[in-house]
Coordinates of C-alpha atoms and ligand atoms in Angstrom, one line a residue:
X1 CA 86.3 83.7 109.7
X2 CA 83.0 83.2 109.3
X3 CA 80.9 83.2 112.3
X4 CA 78.5 80.0 113.0
X5 CA 75.1 82.0 113.1
X6 CA 75.4 86.0 112.5
X7 CA 74.8 87.9 115.3
X8 CA 73.3 90.9 114.7
X9 CA 73.6 92.6 117.9
X10 CA 77.4 91.9 118.1
X11 CA 79.3 95.4 117.8
X12 CA 81.4 96.1 114.1
X13 CA 84.7 95.2 114.3
X14 CA 87.5 97.9 114.1
X15 CA 90.8 96.9 112.9
X16 CA 94.2 98.5 113.2
X17 CA 97.7 97.7 111.7
X18 CA 101.1 99.3 111.3
X19 CA 100.8 101.6 108.3
X20 CA 102.7 104.3 106.5
X21 CA 104.9 105.8 109.8
X22 CA 104.8 109.4 108.3
X23 CA 101.2 109.5 108.5
X24 CA 99.7 111.9 111.3
X25 CA 96.0 111.7 111.2
X26 CA 94.1 108.8 112.9
X27 CA 91.3 106.8 111.6
X28 CA 88.6 104.3 113.5
X29 CA 87.1 102.5 110.8
X30 CA 84.4 99.8 112.4
X31 CA 82.5 97.4 109.8
X32 CA 79.2 95.8 110.2
X33 CA 77.5 93.5 108.2
X34 CA 78.4 90.7 105.3
X35 CA 82.1 90.0 103.9
X36 CA 81.6 92.3 101.3
X37 CA 81.6 95.4 103.9
X38 CA 84.7 94.1 105.7
X39 CA 86.6 93.8 102.0
X40 CA 85.2 97.5 101.1
X41 CA 86.7 98.5 104.2
X42 CA 90.5 97.6 103.0
X43 CA 89.6 99.4 100.3
X44 CA 88.8 102.5 102.0
X45 CA 91.7 101.9 104.3
X46 CA 93.7 101.7 101.4
X47 CA 92.7 104.9 99.9
X48 CA 93.1 107.0 103.1
X49 CA 96.2 105.7 103.9
X50 CA 97.4 107.7 100.8
X51 CA 95.8 110.8 102.5
X52 CA 97.6 110.6 105.6
X53 CA 95.6 108.5 108.1
X54 CA 96.6 105.2 109.7
X55 CA 94.1 103.0 111.6
X56 CA 93.6 103.1 115.2
X57 CA 91.5 100.8 117.4
X58 CA 90.6 103.9 119.8
X59 CA 87.7 106.0 118.7
X60 CA 88.9 108.8 121.6
X61 CA 92.1 109.2 119.5
X62 CA 90.5 109.3 116.2
X63 CA 90.6 112.3 114.0
X64 CA 88.1 110.2 111.6
X65 CA 85.3 107.9 112.5
X66 CA 83.9 105.8 109.8
X67 CA 81.2 103.3 110.0
X68 CA 81.0 100.8 107.3
X69 CA 77.4 100.0 107.5
X70 CA 74.6 97.1 106.7
X71 CA 71.1 97.7 106.1
X72 CA 70.0 93.9 105.7
X73 CA 67.5 93.7 108.4
X74 CA 66.3 96.4 110.7
X75 CA 68.4 95.1 113.7
X76 CA 71.8 95.9 111.7
X77 CA 70.5 99.1 111.1
X78 CA 69.5 100.0 114.8
X79 CA 73.0 98.5 115.8
X80 CA 74.7 101.1 114.0
X81 CA 72.3 103.9 115.2
X82 CA 73.1 103.2 118.8
X83 CA 76.8 102.9 118.0
X84 CA 76.1 106.3 116.4
X85 CA 75.0 108.0 119.5
X86 CA 77.6 107.0 121.1
X87 CA 80.1 109.4 118.9
X88 CA 77.8 112.2 120.2
X89 CA 79.8 112.9 123.6
X90 CA 83.0 112.3 121.6
X91 CA 82.3 114.9 119.1
X92 CA 81.3 117.2 121.6
X93 CA 84.7 116.7 123.6
X94 CA 86.6 117.1 120.1
X95 CA 84.9 119.9 117.6
X96 CA 87.3 118.6 115.1
X97 CA 86.3 115.3 114.9
X98 CA 84.7 114.1 111.7
X99 CA 81.8 111.1 112.0
X100 CA 80.9 109.4 108.8
X101 CA 78.7 106.8 107.7
X102 CA 79.7 104.5 104.4
X103 CA 77.9 101.2 103.0
X104 CA 74.6 100.2 102.7
X105 CA 72.7 102.9 105.4
X106 CA 74.5 105.7 103.6
X107 CA 73.0 104.3 100.4
X108 CA 69.4 103.7 101.4
X109 CA 68.8 106.9 103.9
X110 CA 71.5 109.3 101.8
X111 CA 70.9 113.0 102.8
X112 CA 68.2 112.0 105.5
X113 CA 71.6 110.7 107.6
X114 CA 72.7 114.3 107.4
X115 CA 69.4 115.8 108.2
X116 CA 68.1 113.7 111.0
X117 CA 71.0 112.4 112.6
X118 CA 72.6 115.5 113.3
X119 CA 75.9 113.4 114.5
X120 CA 77.0 112.8 111.1
X121 CA 79.1 114.7 108.8
X122 CA 80.0 112.3 106.1
X123 CA 77.9 110.0 104.0
X124 CA 79.6 108.0 101.2
X125 CA 77.8 105.2 99.2
X126 CA 79.7 102.1 98.3
X127 CA 80.6 103.2 94.7
X128 CA 82.0 106.4 96.0
X129 CA 84.9 105.4 97.7
X130 CA 87.4 106.9 95.6
X131 CA 85.6 110.3 96.4
X132 CA 86.5 110.0 99.9
X133 CA 89.8 112.0 99.3
X134 CA 87.7 115.4 98.1
X135 CA 84.8 114.5 100.4
X136 CA 87.1 115.0 103.4
X137 CA 88.1 118.4 102.1
X138 CA 84.9 119.3 102.1
X139 CA 84.4 118.6 105.6
X140 CA 87.4 119.8 106.5
X141 CA 86.2 123.0 105.6
X142 CA 83.1 122.5 107.9
X143 CA 80.9 121.3 105.4
X144 CA 78.8 118.2 105.5
X145 CA 79.5 116.1 102.4
X146 CA 77.8 113.2 100.8
X147 CA 78.6 111.2 97.6
X148 CA 76.0 108.1 96.8
X149 CA 76.0 108.0 93.4
X150 CA 76.0 104.4 92.4
X151 CA 78.0 103.0 89.3
X152 CA 77.6 100.5 86.5
X153 CA 81.8 100.1 86.1
X154 CA 83.3 101.1 89.4
X155 CA 85.0 97.7 90.6
X156 CA 88.1 99.2 92.6
X157 CA 90.1 96.8 90.4
X158 CA 93.3 98.6 90.8
X159 CA 93.1 99.5 94.5
X160 CA 95.3 97.3 96.5
X161 CA 93.6 97.1 99.8
X162 CA 95.2 97.1 102.8
X163 CA 94.7 94.0 104.8
X164 CA 92.9 94.8 108.1
X165 CA 92.8 92.7 111.4
X166 CA 93.4 89.4 109.4
X167 CA 95.7 86.5 110.5
X168 CA 97.8 87.1 107.7
X169 CA 97.0 83.5 106.4
X170 CA 93.2 84.1 104.9
X171 CA 92.0 87.0 102.9
X172 CA 88.8 88.1 100.8
X173 CA 89.3 89.1 97.0
X174 CA 86.5 90.7 95.7
X175 CA 85.3 89.7 91.9
X176 CA 81.8 91.2 91.6
X177 CA 79.8 94.2 93.2
X178 CA 76.3 94.8 93.0
X179 CA 73.2 92.5 92.4
X180 CA 70.4 92.5 89.9
X181 CA 68.4 89.5 91.2
X182 CA 65.5 91.1 92.6
X183 CA 64.9 88.7 95.7
X184 CA 61.6 90.7 96.7
X185 CA 62.8 90.9 100.6
X186 CA 66.4 92.2 99.8
X187 CA 67.5 95.9 99.9
X188 CA 71.1 94.8 98.7
X189 CA 70.2 95.7 94.6
X190 CA 68.8 99.0 95.9
X191 CA 72.0 99.7 98.1
X192 CA 74.6 98.2 96.0
X193 CA 73.5 99.0 92.8
X194 CA 73.8 97.0 89.3
X195 CA 75.9 93.8 88.9
X196 CA 79.6 94.2 87.6
X197 CA 82.6 92.0 87.2
X198 CA 86.1 92.9 88.0
X199 CA 88.9 92.5 85.1
X200 CA 90.4 88.9 85.6
X201 CA 93.8 90.2 85.8
X202 CA 93.7 92.1 88.3
X203 CA 91.6 89.5 90.4
X204 CA 94.9 86.7 89.6
X205 CA 97.5 89.6 90.2
X206 CA 95.7 90.2 93.8
X207 CA 95.8 86.6 94.5
X208 CA 99.6 86.2 93.4
X209 CA 100.4 89.1 95.5
X210 CA 98.7 87.4 98.3
X211 CA 100.5 84.6 97.8
X212 CA 104.0 86.0 98.0
X213 CA 103.1 87.7 101.0
X214 CA 102.5 84.6 102.6
X215 CA 98.5 83.9 102.6
X216 CA 97.5 80.4 102.1
X217 CA 93.6 80.7 101.5
X218 CA 91.8 83.7 99.5
X219 CA 87.7 83.6 99.2
X220 CA 86.4 84.8 95.6
X221 CA 83.9 87.5 96.9
X222 CA 80.6 88.6 95.6
X223 CA 77.0 89.0 96.6
X224 CA 76.2 86.5 93.6
X225 CA 79.8 85.1 92.6
X226 CA 78.2 82.9 90.0
X227 CA 76.9 85.6 88.0
X228 CA 80.2 87.0 87.3
X229 CA 81.0 87.8 83.4
X230 CA 83.8 89.7 82.0
X231 CA 83.5 90.8 78.8
X232 CA 85.8 94.3 78.9
X233 CA 83.7 95.8 82.0
X234 CA 80.4 97.4 82.6
X235 CA 77.2 96.0 84.2
X236 CA 76.2 92.6 83.2
X237 CA 72.9 93.9 81.9
X238 CA 74.7 95.4 79.1
X239 CA 76.2 92.7 77.9
X240 CA 74.0 92.0 75.2
X241 CA 74.9 95.5 73.7
X242 CA 78.8 94.4 73.9
X243 CA 80.3 93.2 70.8
X244 CA 80.6 90.1 69.1
X245 CA 84.2 89.7 69.8
X246 CA 83.8 90.9 73.5
X247 CA 80.8 88.6 73.9
X248 CA 82.7 85.5 72.1
X249 CA 85.6 85.9 74.5
X250 CA 83.8 86.7 77.8
X251 CA 85.1 84.8 81.0
X252 CA 82.4 83.3 83.5
X253 CA 83.0 82.2 86.9
X254 CA 83.6 78.4 86.6
X255 CA 86.7 79.8 83.9
X256 CA 87.7 82.6 86.4
X257 CA 87.7 80.0 89.3
X258 CA 90.0 77.7 86.7
X259 CA 92.3 80.7 86.2
X260 CA 92.9 81.3 89.7
X261 CA 93.4 77.7 90.8
X262 CA 95.9 77.4 88.0
X263 CA 97.5 80.9 88.8
X264 CA 98.5 80.2 92.6
X265 CA 98.2 76.1 92.8
X266 CA 99.0 75.7 96.5
X267 CA 96.6 78.6 97.6
X268 CA 93.3 77.1 99.1
X269 CA 90.3 78.8 97.1
X270 CA 86.8 79.7 98.5
X271 CA 84.1 81.5 97.2
X272 CA 80.8 83.0 98.2
X273 CA 78.0 83.7 98.1
X274 CA 76.4 81.5 95.3
X275 CA 72.7 82.0 94.0
X276 CA 71.1 78.8 93.3
X277 CA 69.4 80.2 90.2
X278 CA 73.5 81.5 88.4
X279 CA 74.6 78.3 89.9
X280 CA 76.2 76.3 87.0
X281 CA 77.4 72.7 86.9
X282 CA 80.5 73.9 85.4
X283 CA 81.8 75.3 88.8
X284 CA 81.0 72.0 90.1
X285 CA 83.3 70.4 87.8
X286 CA 85.8 72.9 88.5
X287 CA 86.1 72.3 92.0
X288 CA 86.3 68.7 91.3
X289 CA 89.0 69.0 89.1
X290 CA 91.3 70.9 91.4
X291 CA 92.4 70.1 94.9
X292 CA 93.1 73.8 95.8
X293 CA 89.4 74.3 95.6
X294 CA 87.9 73.8 98.9
X295 CA 84.7 71.1 98.7
X296 CA 81.9 73.3 100.3
X297 CA 79.3 75.3 98.7
X298 CA 77.2 78.0 100.6
X299 CA 74.3 77.9 98.7
X300 CA 71.1 79.9 100.7
X301 CA 67.9 78.7 99.8
X302 CA 65.7 80.7 102.1
X303 CA 62.9 78.6 102.0
X304 CA 62.2 75.0 101.4
X305 CA 58.5 75.8 99.7
X306 CA 57.5 76.4 96.3
X307 CA 55.2 79.2 96.7
X308 CA 57.7 81.1 99.1
X309 CA 60.3 80.9 96.8
X310 CA 58.2 82.1 94.1
X311 CA 57.0 85.0 96.3
X312 CA 60.5 85.7 97.0
X313 CA 61.2 85.8 93.1
X314 CA 64.3 83.5 93.8
X315 CA 63.5 81.6 90.1
X316 CA 64.3 78.4 91.0
X317 CA 61.8 75.5 92.6
X318 CA 62.6 73.4 95.8
X319 CA 62.8 70.4 93.0
X320 CA 65.5 72.3 90.9
X321 CA 67.4 72.9 94.0
X322 CA 67.6 69.6 95.4
X323 CA 68.9 68.8 91.7
X324 CA 71.6 71.1 91.8
X325 CA 72.7 69.8 95.2
X326 CA 72.5 66.3 94.1
X327 CA 74.2 67.0 91.1
X328 CA 77.1 68.7 93.2
X329 CA 77.0 65.5 95.7
X330 CA 77.8 63.5 92.6
X331 CA 80.4 65.7 90.8
X332 CA 82.2 66.1 94.3
X333 CA 82.9 63.5 96.5
X334 CA 82.6 64.8 100.3
X335 CA 81.1 68.1 99.4
X336 CA 79.7 70.2 102.4
X337 CA 77.2 72.8 102.2
X338 CA 75.4 75.8 104.2
X339 CA 72.6 77.4 103.9
X340 CA 70.7 80.8 104.5
X341 CA 67.2 80.8 105.8
X342 CA 64.3 83.7 106.0
X343 CA 61.8 82.4 108.4
X344 CA 58.4 83.8 108.7
X345 CA 58.1 85.7 105.3
X346 CA 54.9 87.1 103.9
X347 CA 52.0 84.5 103.9
X348 CA 54.3 81.6 105.3
X349 CA 51.9 78.8 106.3
X350 CA 53.0 76.0 108.8
X351 CA 53.0 73.9 105.8
X352 CA 55.5 76.2 104.3
X353 CA 57.6 76.0 107.3
X354 CA 57.4 72.4 107.6
X355 CA 58.7 71.8 103.9
X356 CA 61.4 74.1 104.9
X357 CA 62.4 71.8 107.6
X358 CA 62.2 68.8 105.3
X359 CA 64.2 70.5 102.9
X360 CA 67.0 71.1 105.4
X361 CA 66.9 67.1 106.3
X362 CA 66.9 66.2 102.8
X363 CA 70.2 68.3 102.2
X364 CA 71.8 67.9 105.5
X365 CA 73.8 71.2 105.7
X366 CA 77.0 71.3 107.8
X367 CA 75.8 75.0 108.9
X368 CA 73.1 77.8 108.4
X369 CA 72.8 81.2 109.2
X370 CA 68.9 81.7 109.7
X371 CA 67.1 85.0 110.0
X372 CA 63.8 86.0 110.5
X373 CA 61.9 88.1 108.0
X374 CA 62.7 92.0 108.4
X375 CA 60.7 94.1 106.2
X376 CA 62.7 96.8 104.3
X377 CA 61.8 99.9 103.1
X378 CA 61.3 100.5 99.2
X379 CA 62.0 96.6 98.4
X380 CA 59.1 94.7 96.1
X381 CA 57.9 93.1 99.3
X382 CA 57.5 95.8 101.3
X383 CA 55.5 97.5 98.4
X384 CA 53.4 94.8 97.2
X385 CA 53.0 92.4 100.2
X386 CA 52.1 92.2 103.8
X387 CA 54.4 91.3 106.5
X388 CA 52.0 89.6 108.2
X389 CA 53.5 86.6 110.2
X390 CA 53.2 87.8 114.2
X391 CA 56.4 88.0 115.8
X392 CA 56.0 85.4 118.1
X393 CA 55.5 82.9 115.3
X394 CA 58.5 83.8 113.4
X395 CA 60.3 83.1 116.6
X396 CA 58.9 79.8 117.2
X397 CA 59.5 78.8 113.3
X398 CA 63.1 80.0 113.7
X399 CA 64.0 78.6 117.2
X400 CA 62.5 75.3 115.0
X401 CA 64.9 75.7 111.8
X402 CA 67.6 76.6 114.4
X403 CA 67.2 73.4 116.7
X404 CA 67.0 71.2 113.6
X405 CA 70.5 72.9 111.8
X406 CA 72.2 71.9 115.1
X407 CA 71.1 68.3 114.8
X408 CA 72.0 68.3 111.2
X409 CA 75.2 70.1 112.2
X410 CA 76.3 67.8 115.1
X411 CA 75.7 65.0 112.6
X412 CA 77.9 66.0 109.9
X413 CA 80.6 66.7 112.5
X414 CA 80.5 63.3 113.4
X415 CA 80.8 62.0 109.9
X416 CA 84.2 64.1 109.9
X417 CA 85.3 61.5 113.1
X418 CA 87.7 58.5 112.6
X419 CA 89.6 59.8 109.7
X420 CA 92.6 62.5 108.8
X421 CA 91.8 65.9 107.4
X422 CA 93.7 68.7 106.2
X423 CA 93.9 71.5 108.1
X424 CA 95.1 74.8 107.7
X425 CA 96.3 76.4 110.6
X426 CA 94.5 80.0 111.0
X427 CA 95.1 81.1 114.6
X428 CA 95.1 80.0 118.0
X429 CA 91.6 78.3 119.5
X430 CA 90.0 80.8 121.5
X431 CA 89.3 78.5 124.4
X432 CA 92.7 77.2 124.9
X433 CA 96.2 78.8 124.1
X434 CA 97.8 75.8 123.5
X435 CA 95.7 74.9 120.7
X436 CA 95.5 75.7 117.2
X437 CA 92.2 76.3 115.3
X438 CA 91.7 75.7 111.7
X439 CA 89.4 74.5 108.8
X440 CA 89.0 71.5 107.0
X441 CA 88.1 71.6 103.0
X442 CA 84.7 71.1 104.1
X443 CA 85.0 74.7 106.1
X444 CA 84.7 72.4 109.5
X445 CA 86.4 74.2 112.3
X446 CA 89.0 72.0 114.1
X447 CA 90.9 72.1 117.1
X448 CA 94.1 70.3 118.4
X449 CA 97.1 70.5 120.5
X450 CA 100.3 72.9 119.1
X451 CA 103.1 70.9 118.6
X452 CA 106.7 72.3 118.4
X453 CA 107.6 73.4 114.8
X454 CA 104.1 74.2 113.7
X455 CA 103.3 77.6 112.6
X456 CA 100.3 79.9 111.5
X457 CA 99.6 79.4 107.8
X458 CA 100.9 75.8 107.6
X459 CA 98.5 73.2 106.4
X460 CA 98.6 70.4 108.7
X461 CA 97.1 66.3 108.5
X462 CA 94.8 65.9 111.7
X463 CA 93.1 63.1 113.2
X464 CA 89.8 63.8 114.0
X465 CA 88.5 61.8 117.3
X466 CA 85.7 63.4 118.2
X467 CA 83.4 66.6 118.0
X468 CA 80.7 69.0 119.4
X469 CA 78.1 70.6 117.7
X470 CA 80.2 72.9 115.6
X471 CA 83.8 71.4 116.3
X472 CA 86.4 69.0 115.4
X473 CA 88.4 67.7 117.9
X474 CA 91.8 66.2 116.7
X475 CA 95.3 65.7 116.9
X476 CA 98.3 66.1 114.5
X477 CA 99.3 62.8 112.8
Ligands
SAH501 N1 73.8 87.6 97.8 C1 73.9 87.5 99.2 C2 72.6 87.9 99.9 C3 73.1 88.6 100.8 S1 72.0 89.0 101.8 C4 73.9 86.2 100.1 O1 73.2 85.1 99.3 O2 74.6 85.9 100.8 C5 72.5 87.7 102.9 C6 71.3 87.1 103.7 O3 70.5 87.8 104.2 C7 70.5 86.4 102.5 O4 71.0 85.0 102.1 C8 69.1 86.1 103.4 O5 68.7 84.8 103.9 C9 69.2 87.1 104.4 N2 68.3 88.3 103.9 C10 68.2 89.2 103.7 N3 67.6 90.0 103.3 C11 66.6 89.6 104.2 C12 65.5 90.4 105.0 N4 64.8 91.5 104.5 N5 65.0 89.9 106.2 C13 65.8 88.9 107.0 N6 66.8 88.3 106.3 C14 67.0 88.9 105.0
F3S502 FE1 69.8 89.7 97.5 FE2 69.1 88.0 96.0 FE3 70.8 89.5 95.3 S1 69.4 87.9 98.1 S2 71.7 90.1 97.1 S3 69.0 90.2 95.6 S4 70.5 87.1 94.9

């Protein structure tokens, strides 16, 4: 489940599951950052499962330690560096231990990791996981190994992910990789490469298999899902070079989501993340048409000021964004929204900041993920703009944005009180073992007393009688 506010200082999460009994080697695999990394780790676990590795939660007993890393903000990278230094002593005690870095930091830092951080033996970028068996042969021979080649085709479509650390109820299904948008602050286009879409048939197969295995909710995942376009494979940039037939029969995100909604009619469907620039009304219409598609859109905007949106190269204005929000509200009764905001981007004035606050009031987001701007090496903003907002100003503005989101969340949660909601039981409440936790269609978390006969994965009708800032309090009807 998504955290309310992303806490980058949080340790990464490691998962272990029962795998092949004949496997003798142990893999400790820890993921940092976005949902895509967690989803990629399931691919990595699947590949290594075939190579004799089962996962473990204890780094001390591992033969192979892999960190799937995040570069999105400086703090995220610092967290990983600290974690790596913890493995230094372990490596001294166990000379045969292999330590590897996967994901965005591997891609961004490449050989620097091997040269500067002598604790790492293996560096693998997000498009090179199929090469892991070969790379591990290198490290077993005592050599460092690296593959950070980005691909225009790789979607890991045929690899059935090993579901890590899940509740057996909700799962991610990756549908696109990479991003072509080039927002000026963002490192993702550099670390994850060109945008490409996965074969819809493999997506549908995966969704059906999940349903057969008892899963009740899937999240279609990509850096920019609304940009999904299947025309037989390859980078989206090459669409113009595709044949006429390929272009005419191409499948977009709205069509894909409809195919999924029909193929697994009782499965709850969510999607993340949407970029307002690529979002179409067609998607909202499909959301409205199918009961099993959740009425929730994560629609990052980053700023409420046109001046900032332009500098960020978001390719839409405040008015266009609000028009999109209003269209969704008109087509989908009860729709809810969440945001991502970047506070203190290059040249942000007090007036720009006020525009962000006023936009938030206008939309009334249920949730938000809010970050102080962190300059990333190699991005257009780093090359061409000055990171000129003092840290204390960024922090003050960030605090104001977070406080306002708190107010809005509380208000939105209050709006859910006094009526029934369909809640998917996803687990036991952290605070009270006698209570379930789950979410309604709008993605609001709800806790309620467990009743006899209820179990994980059930969808139950809950009357909501109260709320806190971020949680609904209810009882089963
Ligand atoms: N397409 C993905 C983007 C992933 S980055 C998505 O929309 O979720 C996730 C969020 O991190 C972005 O929306 C943005 O709010 C934030 N972010 C990206 N680069 C950042 C930077 N340099 N500093 C601070 N926050 C950043
Ligand atoms: Fe980053 Fe913008 Fe793509 S935020 S992931 S470049 S849509």
